[in-house]
Amino acid sequence: MAAKDRFGKLGENAYAAEGSRYIQRLLEDEELRSTLLSAYAAARSAYGRMSNGKPATEVLFEDRELQQEITDAANALRQVAGSLREAPAPAPRSRRGPGRSLLLLAVGSALSESLRSKVLDLLFGAEEEFDYSPTTAPETPAPAGVAGS
């Protein structure tokens, strides 16, 4: 495989991982990263103790430190999995109650008509002046003296 193809694949994988909520969570949550690193360190240490040349079954049953490291790694991984399953904490909501609306209403009503018009024009853009002129002539009532036959 050419280097260009490998870099293309790496770019695709990085783009796909960017949208993953798990990757985003790992990037944002310091405690989650530290727990995952401690799980990795405990698992690596346990692997080093297992591969010291003795038979694996003997080491597993007799080495108390190895058993503790395996337990620590499993607990840390369980904690990471639980953290990834639960939803991230919601962002704190702003405290805008009816008091703010009432204040804006009071200030708005106290402004003069021309100042209120200028503020509204700044916020929402100038509005067109609208003059209504009817296009049809008003109906003329029938003369009172003419009687129907």
C-alpha positions as a LaTeX table, in Angstrom:
\begin{tabular}{lrrr}
\hline
Residue & $x$ (\AA) & $y$ (\AA) & $z$ (\AA) \\
\hline
Met1 & 0.00 & 0.00 & 0.00 \\
Ala2 & 1.39 & 3.38 & $-0.97$ \\
Ala3 & 2.08 & 6.04 & 1.62 \\
Lys4 & $-0.52$ & 8.29 & 0.01 \\
Asp5 & $-3.21$ & 5.64 & 0.52 \\
Arg6 & $-2.20$ & 5.10 & 4.15 \\
Phe7 & $-2.36$ & 8.81 & 4.88 \\
Gly8 & $-5.72$ & 9.00 & 3.15 \\
Lys9 & $-7.02$ & 6.16 & 5.35 \\
Leu10 & $-5.63$ & 7.85 & 8.46 \\
Gly11 & $-7.38$ & 11.06 & 7.53 \\
Glu12 & $-10.68$ & 9.25 & 6.97 \\
Asn13 & $-10.37$ & 7.47 & 10.31 \\
Ala14 & $-9.50$ & 10.70 & 12.11 \\
Tyr15 & $-12.50$ & 12.43 & 10.54 \\
Ala16 & $-14.79$ & 9.54 & 11.56 \\
Ala17 & $-13.40$ & 9.55 & 15.11 \\
Glu18 & $-13.94$ & 13.30 & 15.40 \\
Gly19 & $-17.68$ & 12.80 & 15.23 \\
Ser20 & $-17.69$ & 9.99 & 17.80 \\
Arg21 & $-19.24$ & 11.00 & 21.10 \\
Tyr22 & $-16.87$ & 8.64 & 22.92 \\
Ile23 & $-13.78$ & 10.34 & 21.49 \\
Gln24 & $-15.25$ & 13.76 & 22.26 \\
Arg25 & $-15.93$ & 12.63 & 25.81 \\
Leu26 & $-12.34$ & 11.39 & 26.21 \\
Leu27 & $-11.00$ & 14.69 & 24.92 \\
Glu28 & $-13.15$ & 16.79 & 27.25 \\
Asp29 & $-13.15$ & 14.75 & 30.50 \\
Glu30 & $-9.85$ & 14.86 & 32.41 \\
Glu31 & $-11.01$ & 12.38 & 35.07 \\
Leu32 & $-12.04$ & 9.84 & 32.43 \\
Arg33 & $-8.61$ & 10.10 & 30.76 \\
Ser34 & $-6.77$ & 9.62 & 34.05 \\
Thr35 & $-8.90$ & 6.56 & 34.92 \\
Leu36 & $-8.22$ & 5.06 & 31.50 \\
Leu37 & $-4.49$ & 5.70 & 31.89 \\
Ser38 & $-4.44$ & 4.04 & 35.31 \\
Ala39 & $-6.24$ & 1.00 & 33.82 \\
Tyr40 & $-3.64$ & 0.84 & 31.06 \\
Ala41 & $-0.74$ & 1.12 & 33.53 \\
Ala42 & $-2.16$ & $-1.63$ & 35.77 \\
Ala43 & $-2.79$ & $-3.94$ & 32.80 \\
Arg44 & 0.71 & $-3.33$ & 31.41 \\
Ser45 & 2.28 & $-4.04$ & 34.79 \\
Ala46 & 0.22 & $-7.23$ & 35.15 \\
Tyr47 & 1.30 & $-8.34$ & 31.68 \\
Gly48 & 4.95 & $-7.75$ & 32.64 \\
Arg49 & 4.53 & $-9.92$ & 35.75 \\
Met50 & 2.83 & $-12.65$ & 33.71 \\
Ser51 & 5.60 & $-12.81$ & 31.11 \\
Asn52 & 8.51 & $-13.28$ & 33.52 \\
Gly53 & 9.26 & $-16.84$ & 32.39 \\
Lys54 & 7.22 & $-18.79$ & 34.94 \\
Pro55 & 4.12 & $-20.73$ & 33.90 \\
Ala56 & 1.10 & $-18.41$ & 33.70 \\
Thr57 & $-1.15$ & $-20.56$ & 35.90 \\
Glu58 & 1.44 & $-20.65$ & 38.67 \\
Val59 & 1.92 & $-16.88$ & 38.55 \\
Leu60 & $-1.84$ & $-16.24$ & 38.48 \\
Phe61 & $-2.55$ & $-18.35$ & 41.55 \\
Glu62 & 0.49 & $-17.44$ & 43.65 \\
Asp63 & 1.40 & $-13.81$ & 42.91 \\
Arg64 & $-0.78$ & $-11.55$ & 45.09 \\
Glu65 & 0.57 & $-8.36$ & 43.50 \\
Leu66 & $-0.41$ & $-9.64$ & 40.06 \\
Gln67 & $-3.91$ & $-10.43$ & 41.31 \\
Gln68 & $-4.19$ & $-6.91$ & 42.76 \\
Glu69 & $-3.00$ & $-5.30$ & 39.50 \\
Ile70 & $-5.53$ & $-7.32$ & 37.48 \\
Thr71 & $-8.28$ & $-6.30$ & 39.93 \\
Asp72 & $-7.22$ & $-2.63$ & 39.70 \\
Ala73 & $-7.21$ & $-2.73$ & 35.90 \\
Ala74 & $-10.64$ & $-4.38$ & 35.78 \\
Asn75 & $-12.13$ & $-1.87$ & 38.24 \\
Ala76 & $-10.70$ & 1.08 & 36.34 \\
Leu77 & $-12.04$ & $-0.26$ & 33.03 \\
Arg78 & $-15.45$ & $-0.83$ & 34.62 \\
Gln79 & $-15.44$ & 2.77 & 35.85 \\
Val80 & $-14.48$ & 4.05 & 32.38 \\
Ala81 & $-17.25$ & 2.00 & 30.75 \\
Gly82 & $-19.80$ & 3.32 & 33.23 \\
Ser83 & $-18.68$ & 6.89 & 32.65 \\
Leu84 & $-18.98$ & 6.50 & 28.89 \\
Arg85 & $-22.47$ & 5.01 & 29.19 \\
Glu86 & $-23.90$ & 7.84 & 31.27 \\
Ala87 & $-24.77$ & 11.12 & 29.64 \\
Pro88 & $-22.36$ & 14.01 & 30.13 \\
Ala89 & $-23.40$ & 16.60 & 32.66 \\
Pro90 & $-25.62$ & 19.25 & 31.08 \\
Ala91 & $-24.30$ & 22.75 & 30.75 \\
Pro92 & $-25.53$ & 25.06 & 33.49 \\
Arg93 & $-28.63$ & 26.98 & 32.47 \\
Ser94 & $-28.78$ & 30.70 & 32.69 \\
Arg95 & $-31.11$ & 32.08 & 35.32 \\
Arg96 & $-33.44$ & 34.28 & 33.34 \\
Gly97 & $-36.75$ & 34.43 & 35.00 \\
Pro98 & $-39.76$ & 36.67 & 34.57 \\
Gly99 & $-37.94$ & 39.49 & 36.37 \\
Arg100 & $-35.76$ & 40.23 & 33.37 \\
Ser101 & $-38.75$ & 40.26 & 31.02 \\
Leu102 & $-40.63$ & 42.60 & 33.33 \\
Leu103 & $-37.64$ & 44.94 & 33.49 \\
Leu104 & $-37.38$ & 45.07 & 29.71 \\
Leu105 & $-41.12$ & 45.68 & 29.45 \\
Ala106 & $-40.96$ & 48.53 & 31.96 \\
Val107 & $-38.00$ & 50.17 & 30.23 \\
Gly108 & $-39.67$ & 49.74 & 26.84 \\
Ser109 & $-42.90$ & 51.33 & 27.96 \\
Ala110 & $-41.08$ & 54.28 & 29.54 \\
Leu111 & $-39.31$ & 55.20 & 26.30 \\
Ser112 & $-40.80$ & 57.84 & 24.10 \\
Glu113 & $-42.42$ & 56.78 & 20.83 \\
Ser114 & $-39.58$ & 58.11 & 18.68 \\
Leu115 & $-36.88$ & 56.52 & 20.83 \\
Arg116 & $-38.78$ & 53.21 & 20.94 \\
Ser117 & $-39.08$ & 53.35 & 17.13 \\
Lys118 & $-35.32$ & 53.93 & 16.77 \\
Val119 & $-34.50$ & 51.02 & 19.10 \\
Leu120 & $-36.83$ & 48.71 & 17.20 \\
Asp121 & $-35.33$ & 49.85 & 13.90 \\
Leu122 & $-31.84$ & 49.05 & 15.20 \\
Leu123 & $-32.90$ & 45.64 & 16.45 \\
Phe124 & $-35.15$ & 44.48 & 13.63 \\
Gly125 & $-34.36$ & 46.81 & 10.74 \\
Ala126 & $-36.28$ & 49.77 & 9.46 \\
Glu127 & $-39.85$ & 49.10 & 8.54 \\
Glu128 & $-41.55$ & 50.50 & 5.51 \\
Glu129 & $-44.13$ & 53.20 & 5.95 \\
Phe130 & $-47.48$ & 51.89 & 4.86 \\
Asp131 & $-50.27$ & 54.17 & 3.67 \\
Tyr132 & $-53.50$ & 52.43 & 2.84 \\
Ser133 & $-55.54$ & 53.73 & $-0.02$ \\
Pro134 & $-58.54$ & 51.73 & $-1.11$ \\
Thr135 & $-58.63$ & 50.74 & $-4.75$ \\
Thr136 & $-62.41$ & 50.47 & $-5.02$ \\
Ala137 & $-64.83$ & 53.34 & $-4.74$ \\
Pro138 & $-67.19$ & 53.21 & $-1.78$ \\
Glu139 & $-70.70$ & 52.10 & $-2.54$ \\
Thr140 & $-73.12$ & 54.96 & $-2.97$ \\
Pro141 & $-76.44$ & 54.40 & $-1.30$ \\
Ala142 & $-79.57$ & 54.53 & $-3.42$ \\
Pro143 & $-81.38$ & 57.91 & $-3.31$ \\
Ala144 & $-84.09$ & 57.97 & $-0.71$ \\
Gly145 & $-86.76$ & 59.34 & $-3.00$ \\
Val146 & $-86.58$ & 56.56 & $-5.59$ \\
Ala147 & $-88.95$ & 53.76 & $-4.86$ \\
Gly148 & $-88.77$ & 50.37 & $-6.32$ \\
Ser149 & $-91.51$ & 49.36 & $-8.81$ \\
\hline
\end{tabular}
